[in-house]
GROMACS .gro file of C-alpha atoms in nm:
model
  461
    1UNK     CA    1   0.013  -0.013  -0.008
    2UNK     CA    2   0.145   0.299  -0.068
    3UNK     CA    3  -0.069   0.628  -0.031
    4UNK     CA    4  -0.026   0.975  -0.250
    5UNK     CA    5   0.192   1.259  -0.130
    6UNK     CA    6   0.080   1.479   0.145
    7UNK     CA    7   0.210   1.756   0.282
    8UNK     CA    8   0.387   1.710   0.656
    9UNK     CA    9   0.137   1.733   0.947
   10UNK     CA   10   0.228   1.850   1.279
   11UNK     CA   11   0.229   1.778   1.645
   12UNK     CA   12  -0.133   1.837   1.798
   13UNK     CA   13  -0.088   1.683   2.131
   14UNK     CA   14   0.145   1.406   2.351
   15UNK     CA   15   0.020   1.171   2.553
   16UNK     CA   16   0.367   0.924   2.622
   17UNK     CA   17   0.318   0.689   2.347
   18UNK     CA   18   0.054   0.849   2.194
   19UNK     CA   19   0.088   1.130   2.018
   20UNK     CA   20  -0.190   1.345   1.724
   21UNK     CA   21  -0.082   1.456   1.404
   22UNK     CA   22  -0.310   1.706   1.221
   23UNK     CA   23  -0.316   1.728   0.830
   24UNK     CA   24  -0.420   2.055   0.755
   25UNK     CA   25  -0.403   2.095   0.354
   26UNK     CA   26  -0.441   1.715   0.283
   27UNK     CA   27  -0.637   1.408   0.343
   28UNK     CA   28  -0.540   1.234   0.663
   29UNK     CA   29  -0.297   0.916   0.599
   30UNK     CA   30  -0.508   0.581   0.596
   31UNK     CA   31  -0.505   0.361   0.939
   32UNK     CA   32  -0.189   0.170   1.020
   33UNK     CA   33   0.023   0.418   0.753
   34UNK     CA   34   0.398   0.490   0.899
   35UNK     CA   35   0.453   0.821   1.016
   36UNK     CA   36   0.810   0.995   1.146
   37UNK     CA   37   0.886   1.298   1.290
   38UNK     CA   38   1.145   1.552   1.005
   39UNK     CA   39   1.431   1.439   1.175
   40UNK     CA   40   1.353   1.034   1.126
   41UNK     CA   41   1.393   0.943   1.469
   42UNK     CA   42   1.048   0.870   1.613
   43UNK     CA   43   0.824   0.638   1.420
   44UNK     CA   44   0.454   0.660   1.463
   45UNK     CA   45   0.171   0.450   1.320
   46UNK     CA   46  -0.179   0.584   1.278
   47UNK     CA   47  -0.403   0.422   1.494
   48UNK     CA   48  -0.724   0.671   1.482
   49UNK     CA   49  -0.905   0.921   1.285
   50UNK     CA   50  -1.024   1.195   1.457
   51UNK     CA   51  -1.190   1.411   1.252
   52UNK     CA   52  -1.112   1.807   1.084
   53UNK     CA   53  -0.798   1.623   0.958
   54UNK     CA   54  -0.636   1.512   1.278
   55UNK     CA   55  -0.517   1.162   1.347
   56UNK     CA   56  -0.384   0.945   1.664
   57UNK     CA   57  -0.065   0.737   1.642
   58UNK     CA   58   0.106   0.541   1.871
   59UNK     CA   59   0.464   0.582   1.895
   60UNK     CA   60   0.728   0.283   1.831
   61UNK     CA   61   0.994   0.475   1.957
   62UNK     CA   62   1.101   0.656   2.233
   63UNK     CA   63   0.883   1.005   2.198
   64UNK     CA   64   1.119   1.211   2.417
   65UNK     CA   65   1.189   1.528   2.343
   66UNK     CA   66   0.869   1.518   2.067
   67UNK     CA   67   0.698   1.890   2.114
   68UNK     CA   68   0.320   2.022   1.955
   69UNK     CA   69   0.388   2.193   1.647
   70UNK     CA   70   0.714   1.981   1.552
   71UNK     CA   71   0.669   1.847   1.225
   72UNK     CA   72   0.574   1.507   1.077
   73UNK     CA   73   0.622   1.335   0.796
   74UNK     CA   74   0.415   1.065   0.545
   75UNK     CA   75   0.581   0.752   0.436
   76UNK     CA   76   0.337   0.673   0.229
   77UNK     CA   77   0.366   0.279   0.380
   78UNK     CA   78   0.279   0.079   0.644
   79UNK     CA   79   0.583  -0.047   0.887
   80UNK     CA   80   0.780  -0.292   0.629
   81UNK     CA   81   1.076  -0.463   0.824
   82UNK     CA   82   1.350  -0.624   0.578
   83UNK     CA   83   1.362  -1.000   0.450
   84UNK     CA   84   1.624  -1.237   0.292
   85UNK     CA   85   1.874  -1.460   0.436
   86UNK     CA   86   2.125  -1.190   0.523
   87UNK     CA   87   1.939  -1.165   0.840
   88UNK     CA   88   2.033  -1.537   0.922
   89UNK     CA   89   2.252  -1.470   1.228
   90UNK     CA   90   2.134  -1.114   1.335
   91UNK     CA   91   1.949  -0.972   1.615
   92UNK     CA   92   1.671  -0.693   1.543
   93UNK     CA   93   1.421  -0.460   1.650
   94UNK     CA   94   1.038  -0.438   1.592
   95UNK     CA   95   1.157  -0.209   1.240
   96UNK     CA   96   1.419  -0.450   1.117
   97UNK     CA   97   1.719  -0.253   1.266
   98UNK     CA   98   2.023  -0.436   1.400
   99UNK     CA   99   2.108  -0.478   1.747
  100UNK     CA  100   2.411  -0.692   1.707
  101UNK     CA  101   2.656  -0.392   1.648
  102UNK     CA  102   2.748  -0.633   1.315
  103UNK     CA  103   2.649  -0.328   1.094
  104UNK     CA  104   2.326  -0.281   0.856
  105UNK     CA  105   2.160  -0.542   0.743
  106UNK     CA  106   2.197  -0.525   0.350
  107UNK     CA  107   1.825  -0.689   0.258
  108UNK     CA  108   1.728  -0.732  -0.064
  109UNK     CA  109   1.404  -0.646   0.018
  110UNK     CA  110   1.126  -0.489   0.263
  111UNK     CA  111   0.778  -0.676   0.329
  112UNK     CA  112   0.497  -0.518   0.515
  113UNK     CA  113   0.488  -0.618   0.867
  114UNK     CA  114   0.100  -0.618   0.845
  115UNK     CA  115  -0.010  -0.890   0.624
  116UNK     CA  116  -0.361  -1.084   0.567
  117UNK     CA  117  -0.341  -1.465   0.648
  118UNK     CA  118  -0.277  -1.667   0.408
  119UNK     CA  119  -0.553  -1.774   0.186
  120UNK     CA  120  -0.687  -2.109   0.237
  121UNK     CA  121  -0.659  -2.195  -0.087
  122UNK     CA  122  -0.308  -2.208  -0.048
  123UNK     CA  123  -0.313  -2.421   0.304
  124UNK     CA  124  -0.144  -2.792   0.300
  125UNK     CA  125  -0.430  -2.966   0.416
  126UNK     CA  126  -0.423  -3.248   0.574
  127UNK     CA  127  -0.228  -3.350   0.951
  128UNK     CA  128   0.177  -3.405   1.000
  129UNK     CA  129   0.341  -3.372   1.309
  130UNK     CA  130   0.668  -3.217   1.320
  131UNK     CA  131   0.950  -3.462   1.479
  132UNK     CA  132   1.186  -3.314   1.724
  133UNK     CA  133   1.366  -3.606   1.823
  134UNK     CA  134   1.326  -3.473   2.178
  135UNK     CA  135   1.139  -3.837   2.367
  136UNK     CA  136   0.911  -3.643   2.614
  137UNK     CA  137   0.793  -3.425   2.372
  138UNK     CA  138   0.759  -3.682   1.987
  139UNK     CA  139   0.580  -3.984   2.345
  140UNK     CA  140   0.373  -3.728   2.478
  141UNK     CA  141   0.277  -3.431   2.322
  142UNK     CA  142   0.417  -3.425   1.945
  143UNK     CA  143   0.390  -3.062   1.778
  144UNK     CA  144   0.184  -3.024   1.467
  145UNK     CA  145   0.422  -2.904   1.201
  146UNK     CA  146   0.263  -2.580   1.138
  147UNK     CA  147   0.028  -2.566   1.403
  148UNK     CA  148   0.070  -2.395   1.743
  149UNK     CA  149   0.236  -2.503   2.086
  150UNK     CA  150   0.194  -2.308   2.412
  151UNK     CA  151   0.518  -2.360   2.674
  152UNK     CA  152   0.408  -2.339   3.021
  153UNK     CA  153   0.677  -2.253   3.292
  154UNK     CA  154   0.852  -2.031   3.556
  155UNK     CA  155   1.204  -1.927   3.594
  156UNK     CA  156   1.483  -2.147   3.648
  157UNK     CA  157   1.306  -2.514   3.478
  158UNK     CA  158   1.518  -2.535   3.181
  159UNK     CA  159   1.275  -2.308   2.942
  160UNK     CA  160   1.555  -2.122   2.779
  161UNK     CA  161   1.798  -2.470   2.712
  162UNK     CA  162   1.486  -2.641   2.558
  163UNK     CA  163   1.424  -2.377   2.340
  164UNK     CA  164   1.753  -2.332   2.255
  165UNK     CA  165   1.743  -2.763   2.164
  166UNK     CA  166   1.438  -2.735   1.968
  167UNK     CA  167   1.638  -2.436   1.724
  168UNK     CA  168   1.916  -2.693   1.696
  169UNK     CA  169   1.681  -3.027   1.621
  170UNK     CA  170   1.540  -2.804   1.326
  171UNK     CA  171   1.860  -2.705   1.196
  172UNK     CA  172   1.981  -3.075   1.188
  173UNK     CA  173   1.678  -3.279   1.161
  174UNK     CA  174   1.431  -3.084   0.917
  175UNK     CA  175   1.768  -2.779   0.770
  176UNK     CA  176   1.535  -2.517   0.862
  177UNK     CA  177   1.527  -2.173   0.996
  178UNK     CA  178   1.436  -2.083   1.363
  179UNK     CA  179   1.316  -1.734   1.441
  180UNK     CA  180   1.269  -1.656   1.802
  181UNK     CA  181   1.052  -1.329   1.871
  182UNK     CA  182   1.143  -1.142   2.239
  183UNK     CA  183   0.772  -0.959   2.314
  184UNK     CA  184   0.858  -0.783   2.636
  185UNK     CA  185   1.148  -0.940   2.803
  186UNK     CA  186   1.383  -0.815   3.008
  187UNK     CA  187   1.712  -0.693   2.882
  188UNK     CA  188   1.910  -0.954   3.054
  189UNK     CA  189   1.682  -1.252   2.942
  190UNK     CA  190   1.711  -1.122   2.547
  191UNK     CA  191   2.151  -1.081   2.689
  192UNK     CA  192   2.151  -1.455   2.768
  193UNK     CA  193   1.891  -1.606   2.516
  194UNK     CA  194   2.151  -1.490   2.186
  195UNK     CA  195   2.468  -1.512   2.428
  196UNK     CA  196   2.294  -1.913   2.456
  197UNK     CA  197   2.230  -1.941   2.108
  198UNK     CA  198   2.587  -1.856   2.001
  199UNK     CA  199   2.775  -2.101   2.222
  200UNK     CA  200   2.480  -2.345   2.108
  201UNK     CA  201   2.599  -2.297   1.748
  202UNK     CA  202   2.271  -2.248   1.587
  203UNK     CA  203   2.336  -1.900   1.557
  204UNK     CA  204   2.371  -1.920   1.174
  205UNK     CA  205   2.031  -2.102   1.139
  206UNK     CA  206   1.853  -1.850   1.360
  207UNK     CA  207   1.678  -1.516   1.323
  208UNK     CA  208   1.655  -1.297   1.651
  209UNK     CA  209   1.377  -0.962   1.697
  210UNK     CA  210   1.320  -0.868   2.010
  211UNK     CA  211   1.057  -0.575   2.140
  212UNK     CA  212   1.216  -0.508   2.488
  213UNK     CA  213   1.014  -0.501   2.791
  214UNK     CA  214   1.177  -0.109   2.867
  215UNK     CA  215   1.011  -0.002   2.488
  216UNK     CA  216   0.697   0.144   2.406
  217UNK     CA  217   0.401  -0.065   2.402
  218UNK     CA  218   0.363   0.029   2.002
  219UNK     CA  219   0.698  -0.179   1.993
  220UNK     CA  220   0.565  -0.470   2.151
  221UNK     CA  221   0.266  -0.488   1.951
  222UNK     CA  222   0.409  -0.509   1.675
  223UNK     CA  223   0.730  -0.714   1.709
  224UNK     CA  224   0.609  -1.042   1.627
  225UNK     CA  225   0.406  -0.879   1.334
  226UNK     CA  226   0.775  -0.805   1.244
  227UNK     CA  227   0.860  -1.133   1.361
  228UNK     CA  228   0.631  -1.327   1.134
  229UNK     CA  229   0.690  -1.117   0.814
  230UNK     CA  230   1.024  -1.265   0.859
  231UNK     CA  231   0.941  -1.628   0.876
  232UNK     CA  232   0.659  -1.580   0.594
  233UNK     CA  233   0.948  -1.485   0.359
  234UNK     CA  234   1.163  -1.849   0.432
  235UNK     CA  235   0.842  -2.045   0.455
  236UNK     CA  236   0.724  -1.846   0.126
  237UNK     CA  237   1.031  -1.792  -0.080
  238UNK     CA  238   1.296  -1.964   0.018
  239UNK     CA  239   1.071  -2.321   0.129
  240UNK     CA  240   1.233  -2.364   0.407
  241UNK     CA  241   1.068  -2.509   0.738
  242UNK     CA  242   1.042  -2.237   1.029
  243UNK     CA  243   1.045  -2.281   1.403
  244UNK     CA  244   0.899  -1.968   1.549
  245UNK     CA  245   0.936  -1.927   1.893
  246UNK     CA  246   0.735  -1.641   2.077
  247UNK     CA  247   0.830  -1.569   2.430
  248UNK     CA  248   0.628  -1.424   2.580
  249UNK     CA  249   0.246  -1.435   2.416
  250UNK     CA  250   0.091  -1.325   2.713
  251UNK     CA  251   0.328  -0.978   2.693
  252UNK     CA  252   0.165  -0.928   2.388
  253UNK     CA  253  -0.166  -0.973   2.457
  254UNK     CA  254  -0.076  -0.672   2.788
  255UNK     CA  255   0.052  -0.503   2.477
  256UNK     CA  256  -0.251  -0.490   2.294
  257UNK     CA  257  -0.424  -0.358   2.602
  258UNK     CA  258  -0.176  -0.097   2.683
  259UNK     CA  259  -0.236   0.032   2.331
  260UNK     CA  260  -0.636   0.007   2.386
  261UNK     CA  261  -0.626   0.226   2.712
  262UNK     CA  262  -0.406   0.454   2.560
  263UNK     CA  263  -0.625   0.480   2.250
  264UNK     CA  264  -0.898   0.575   2.484
  265UNK     CA  265  -1.141   0.278   2.445
  266UNK     CA  266  -1.303   0.096   2.727
  267UNK     CA  267  -1.182  -0.229   2.887
  268UNK     CA  268  -1.352  -0.532   2.873
  269UNK     CA  269  -1.362  -0.824   3.104
  270UNK     CA  270  -1.082  -0.786   3.377
  271UNK     CA  271  -0.960  -0.477   3.252
  272UNK     CA  272  -0.833  -0.627   2.862
  273UNK     CA  273  -0.908  -0.488   2.552
  274UNK     CA  274  -1.239  -0.540   2.369
  275UNK     CA  275  -1.010  -0.597   2.092
  276UNK     CA  276  -0.859  -0.901   2.252
  277UNK     CA  277  -0.976  -1.150   1.998
  278UNK     CA  278  -0.937  -1.020   1.665
  279UNK     CA  279  -0.586  -0.933   1.781
  280UNK     CA  280  -0.480  -1.251   1.877
  281UNK     CA  281  -0.639  -1.443   1.608
  282UNK     CA  282  -0.508  -1.159   1.336
  283UNK     CA  283  -0.133  -1.279   1.464
  284UNK     CA  284  -0.193  -1.661   1.535
  285UNK     CA  285  -0.348  -1.723   1.215
  286UNK     CA  286  -0.082  -1.621   1.037
  287UNK     CA  287   0.102  -1.946   1.112
  288UNK     CA  288   0.063  -2.200   0.917
  289UNK     CA  289   0.176  -2.484   0.661
  290UNK     CA  290   0.169  -2.372   0.288
  291UNK     CA  291   0.249  -2.606   0.034
  292UNK     CA  292   0.632  -2.645   0.021
  293UNK     CA  293   0.706  -2.535   0.407
  294UNK     CA  294   0.536  -2.454   0.738
  295UNK     CA  295   0.567  -2.235   1.013
  296UNK     CA  296   0.565  -2.436   1.342
  297UNK     CA  297   0.532  -2.238   1.632
  298UNK     CA  298   0.632  -2.240   1.997
  299UNK     CA  299   0.486  -1.977   2.234
  300UNK     CA  300   0.610  -1.961   2.604
  301UNK     CA  301   0.245  -1.857   2.805
  302UNK     CA  302   0.201  -1.703   3.173
  303UNK     CA  303  -0.072  -1.822   3.287
  304UNK     CA  304  -0.085  -1.503   3.562
  305UNK     CA  305  -0.232  -1.590   3.947
  306UNK     CA  306  -0.215  -1.982   3.753
  307UNK     CA  307  -0.559  -1.908   3.669
  308UNK     CA  308  -0.629  -2.075   3.346
  309UNK     CA  309  -0.975  -1.905   3.360
  310UNK     CA  310  -0.809  -1.571   3.264
  311UNK     CA  311  -0.937  -1.432   2.942
  312UNK     CA  312  -0.602  -1.414   2.762
  313UNK     CA  313  -0.526  -1.749   2.872
  314UNK     CA  314  -0.833  -1.891   2.740
  315UNK     CA  315  -0.796  -1.755   2.406
  316UNK     CA  316  -0.430  -1.851   2.368
  317UNK     CA  317  -0.524  -2.220   2.466
  318UNK     CA  318  -0.808  -2.155   2.207
  319UNK     CA  319  -0.525  -2.145   1.913
  320UNK     CA  320  -0.275  -2.459   2.064
  321UNK     CA  321  -0.235  -2.778   1.943
  322UNK     CA  322  -0.006  -2.861   2.179
  323UNK     CA  323   0.062  -2.771   2.547
  324UNK     CA  324   0.393  -2.831   2.667
  325UNK     CA  325   0.400  -2.784   3.021
  326UNK     CA  326   0.767  -2.773   3.245
  327UNK     CA  327   0.727  -2.908   3.622
  328UNK     CA  328   0.932  -2.722   3.895
  329UNK     CA  329   0.916  -3.053   4.116
  330UNK     CA  330   1.111  -3.198   3.778
  331UNK     CA  331   1.371  -3.002   3.762
  332UNK     CA  332   1.422  -3.027   4.087
  333UNK     CA  333   1.463  -3.422   4.045
  334UNK     CA  334   1.674  -3.359   3.794
  335UNK     CA  335   1.470  -3.485   3.543
  336UNK     CA  336   1.583  -3.280   3.229
  337UNK     CA  337   1.376  -3.187   3.017
  338UNK     CA  338   1.142  -3.117   3.326
  339UNK     CA  339   0.820  -3.163   3.079
  340UNK     CA  340   0.564  -3.292   3.273
  341UNK     CA  341   0.385  -3.627   3.092
  342UNK     CA  342   0.056  -3.556   3.276
  343UNK     CA  343   0.021  -3.253   3.213
  344UNK     CA  344   0.141  -3.198   2.881
  345UNK     CA  345  -0.129  -3.227   2.603
  346UNK     CA  346  -0.148  -3.248   2.218
  347UNK     CA  347  -0.424  -3.259   2.002
  348UNK     CA  348  -0.185  -3.503   1.776
  349UNK     CA  349  -0.161  -3.760   1.961
  350UNK     CA  350  -0.462  -3.997   1.815
  351UNK     CA  351  -0.455  -4.313   1.662
  352UNK     CA  352  -0.533  -4.106   1.322
  353UNK     CA  353  -0.232  -3.923   1.291
  354UNK     CA  354   0.065  -4.076   1.497
  355UNK     CA  355  -0.117  -4.447   1.444
  356UNK     CA  356  -0.236  -4.671   1.644
  357UNK     CA  357   0.095  -4.811   1.843
  358UNK     CA  358   0.204  -4.468   1.949
  359UNK     CA  359  -0.148  -4.354   2.100
  360UNK     CA  360  -0.167  -4.660   2.245
  361UNK     CA  361   0.176  -4.662   2.406
  362UNK     CA  362   0.189  -4.296   2.519
  363UNK     CA  363  -0.191  -4.353   2.718
  364UNK     CA  364  -0.039  -4.677   2.877
  365UNK     CA  365   0.280  -4.478   2.965
  366UNK     CA  366   0.038  -4.201   3.119
  367UNK     CA  367  -0.134  -4.451   3.332
  368UNK     CA  368   0.161  -4.592   3.562
  369UNK     CA  369   0.295  -4.283   3.562
  370UNK     CA  370  -0.057  -4.165   3.706
  371UNK     CA  371  -0.076  -4.456   3.936
  372UNK     CA  372   0.293  -4.387   4.037
  373UNK     CA  373   0.214  -4.053   4.132
  374UNK     CA  374  -0.091  -4.178   4.351
  375UNK     CA  375   0.164  -4.423   4.508
  376UNK     CA  376   0.405  -4.182   4.604
  377UNK     CA  377   0.259  -4.082   4.935
  378UNK     CA  378   0.190  -4.447   5.059
  379UNK     CA  379   0.543  -4.538   4.943
  380UNK     CA  380   0.698  -4.240   5.150
  381UNK     CA  381   0.475  -4.353   5.476
  382UNK     CA  382   0.474  -4.731   5.426
  383UNK     CA  383   0.788  -4.791   5.158
  384UNK     CA  384   0.850  -4.927   4.931
  385UNK     CA  385   0.788  -5.285   5.075
  386UNK     CA  386   0.455  -5.269   5.148
  387UNK     CA  387   0.275  -5.246   4.816
  388UNK     CA  388   0.104  -5.538   4.641
  389UNK     CA  389   0.341  -5.701   4.432
  390UNK     CA  390   0.088  -5.511   4.086
  391UNK     CA  391   0.200  -5.212   4.273
  392UNK     CA  392   0.590  -5.264   4.256
  393UNK     CA  393   0.582  -5.321   3.917
  394UNK     CA  394   0.413  -5.061   3.806
  395UNK     CA  395   0.622  -4.824   4.037
  396UNK     CA  396   0.946  -5.015   3.854
  397UNK     CA  397   0.866  -4.951   3.540
  398UNK     CA  398   0.705  -4.597   3.669
  399UNK     CA  399   1.043  -4.507   3.764
  400UNK     CA  400   1.222  -4.623   3.480
  401UNK     CA  401   1.035  -4.438   3.239
  402UNK     CA  402   1.073  -4.139   3.401
  403UNK     CA  403   1.439  -4.163   3.367
  404UNK     CA  404   1.458  -4.284   3.034
  405UNK     CA  405   1.265  -3.966   2.890
  406UNK     CA  406   1.553  -3.755   3.035
  407UNK     CA  407   1.788  -3.640   2.796
  408UNK     CA  408   2.128  -3.479   2.712
  409UNK     CA  409   2.099  -3.216   2.471
  410UNK     CA  410   2.349  -3.099   2.208
  411UNK     CA  411   2.312  -2.754   2.326
  412UNK     CA  412   2.409  -2.847   2.688
  413UNK     CA  413   2.716  -3.081   2.576
  414UNK     CA  414   2.994  -2.810   2.649
  415UNK     CA  415   2.856  -2.709   3.041
  416UNK     CA  416   2.731  -3.124   3.102
  417UNK     CA  417   2.992  -3.303   2.913
  418UNK     CA  418   2.731  -3.472   2.783
  419UNK     CA  419   2.700  -3.531   2.447
  420UNK     CA  420   2.396  -3.459   2.307
  421UNK     CA  421   2.135  -3.776   2.180
  422UNK     CA  422   1.825  -3.696   1.970
  423UNK     CA  423   1.623  -3.996   1.902
  424UNK     CA  424   1.429  -4.108   1.619
  425UNK     CA  425   1.040  -4.205   1.699
  426UNK     CA  426   1.050  -4.551   1.555
  427UNK     CA  427   1.375  -4.620   1.795
  428UNK     CA  428   1.191  -4.469   2.089
  429UNK     CA  429   0.818  -4.629   2.073
  430UNK     CA  430   1.027  -4.943   2.071
  431UNK     CA  431   1.191  -4.836   2.387
  432UNK     CA  432   0.899  -4.725   2.550
  433UNK     CA  433   0.748  -5.126   2.444
  434UNK     CA  434   1.029  -5.249   2.613
  435UNK     CA  435   0.979  -5.049   2.919
  436UNK     CA  436   0.595  -5.113   2.986
  437UNK     CA  437   0.630  -5.470   2.927
  438UNK     CA  438   0.905  -5.531   3.218
  439UNK     CA  439   1.210  -5.553   2.954
  440UNK     CA  440   1.419  -5.327   3.240
  441UNK     CA  441   1.292  -5.441   3.571
  442UNK     CA  442   1.601  -5.605   3.640
  443UNK     CA  443   1.782  -5.307   3.548
  444UNK     CA  444   1.932  -5.025   3.795
  445UNK     CA  445   1.688  -4.757   3.721
  446UNK     CA  446   2.006  -4.537   3.731
  447UNK     CA  447   2.130  -4.706   3.412
  448UNK     CA  448   1.832  -4.564   3.214
  449UNK     CA  449   1.928  -4.190   3.358
  450UNK     CA  450   2.034  -3.923   3.044
  451UNK     CA  451   2.092  -4.184   2.732
  452UNK     CA  452   1.932  -4.203   2.420
  453UNK     CA  453   1.819  -4.503   2.311
  454UNK     CA  454   1.851  -4.816   2.578
  455UNK     CA  455   2.154  -5.014   2.367
  456UNK     CA  456   2.311  -4.713   2.578
  457UNK     CA  457   2.204  -4.908   2.856
  458UNK     CA  458   2.461  -5.179   2.897
  459UNK     CA  459   2.765  -4.929   2.906
  460UNK     CA  460   2.613  -4.737   3.180
  461UNK     CA  461   2.470  -5.053   3.420
   0.00000   0.00000   0.00000
């Protein structure tokens, strides 16, 4: 979209991150048009028409120094971000400007950050699982290729390590691209992630896009759309699968609530914006499979006060095809990745999608793990020997299964000294079946800890 050139406008009012601009001698620019101050330092996006040639704009940069009467120029287009292979290995902001100190990005083209979702006629039909090589995910909560998965977990449970390993899996198993989008992150968290990705050796296959916590709500509200535009280029033009990691999608909702309040809209239930559902859908529906490649998303989701009935969490859940729940108890026990098999779910775990054998084994594995959880208090009070023979058998196999689904990651090899392991699905199902049928009952459970396949057990034992 390119509008006709128009005379500069003037700043009429400044309300923090919201600026009213008046165009006296020409029609006001359309919604979502990008405006800049005369020096180009402050970027504004048109969000509302107030009448009489006045538009209300949301700032995507700091408005420090902007005063009434300042000239504002119309760029004639929406926010556009660089796309192309030149982005690989770079860290950029919502505008696609570099943050890594490696110089400008000489991209071949720029695409609008706000775009329509892929038409249904161009989408890939059918359901396909995206194998990760991570045993706990592939067994209990397989990811849908072109779908959305929620990652639920607080600080210190291995979320960043899991994200880095997913990037590693995308690069090595699928020869794809990982695109990390940080929405409302602390600067410390962003710096740690950039360093971890570089240490893991996956930076050359990744793009990192950040809208920091200290930035205006306009930047945090649009950074997800900028990341999606970059991801869509790799999917549609380069025909490469993309893993889009979003941390945190709840911050996107929060930024939308701030924008709505600044625009003067009345709040809806529990203080959220009345446009919550449509804004979230406009973002989530762009994540899809094309005929040649797909964008698969894993999104960290913050649950306020652990209330899963919160409107934001409910709306996010409506878009997810899988939920990965990280357990602090498992992390404290050293069971990494700390994915809780009883609380993690996936719509792909159906016989019609993954096959009857996979669905049956996952169901049986969950059953014995749930039984073991119920028996833990009895074991703590009375001891293991007081259980019935049947219950002792269940506990024996459950403890071995718990340790088998732990796994050394390639991205942590330099810190743990353990070589990373990636396990194919067929081998994973064979091993799980062996454990469930009692084939490992006589093997010390410690021998199953942090291995790849069961054929490594003899060495450890």
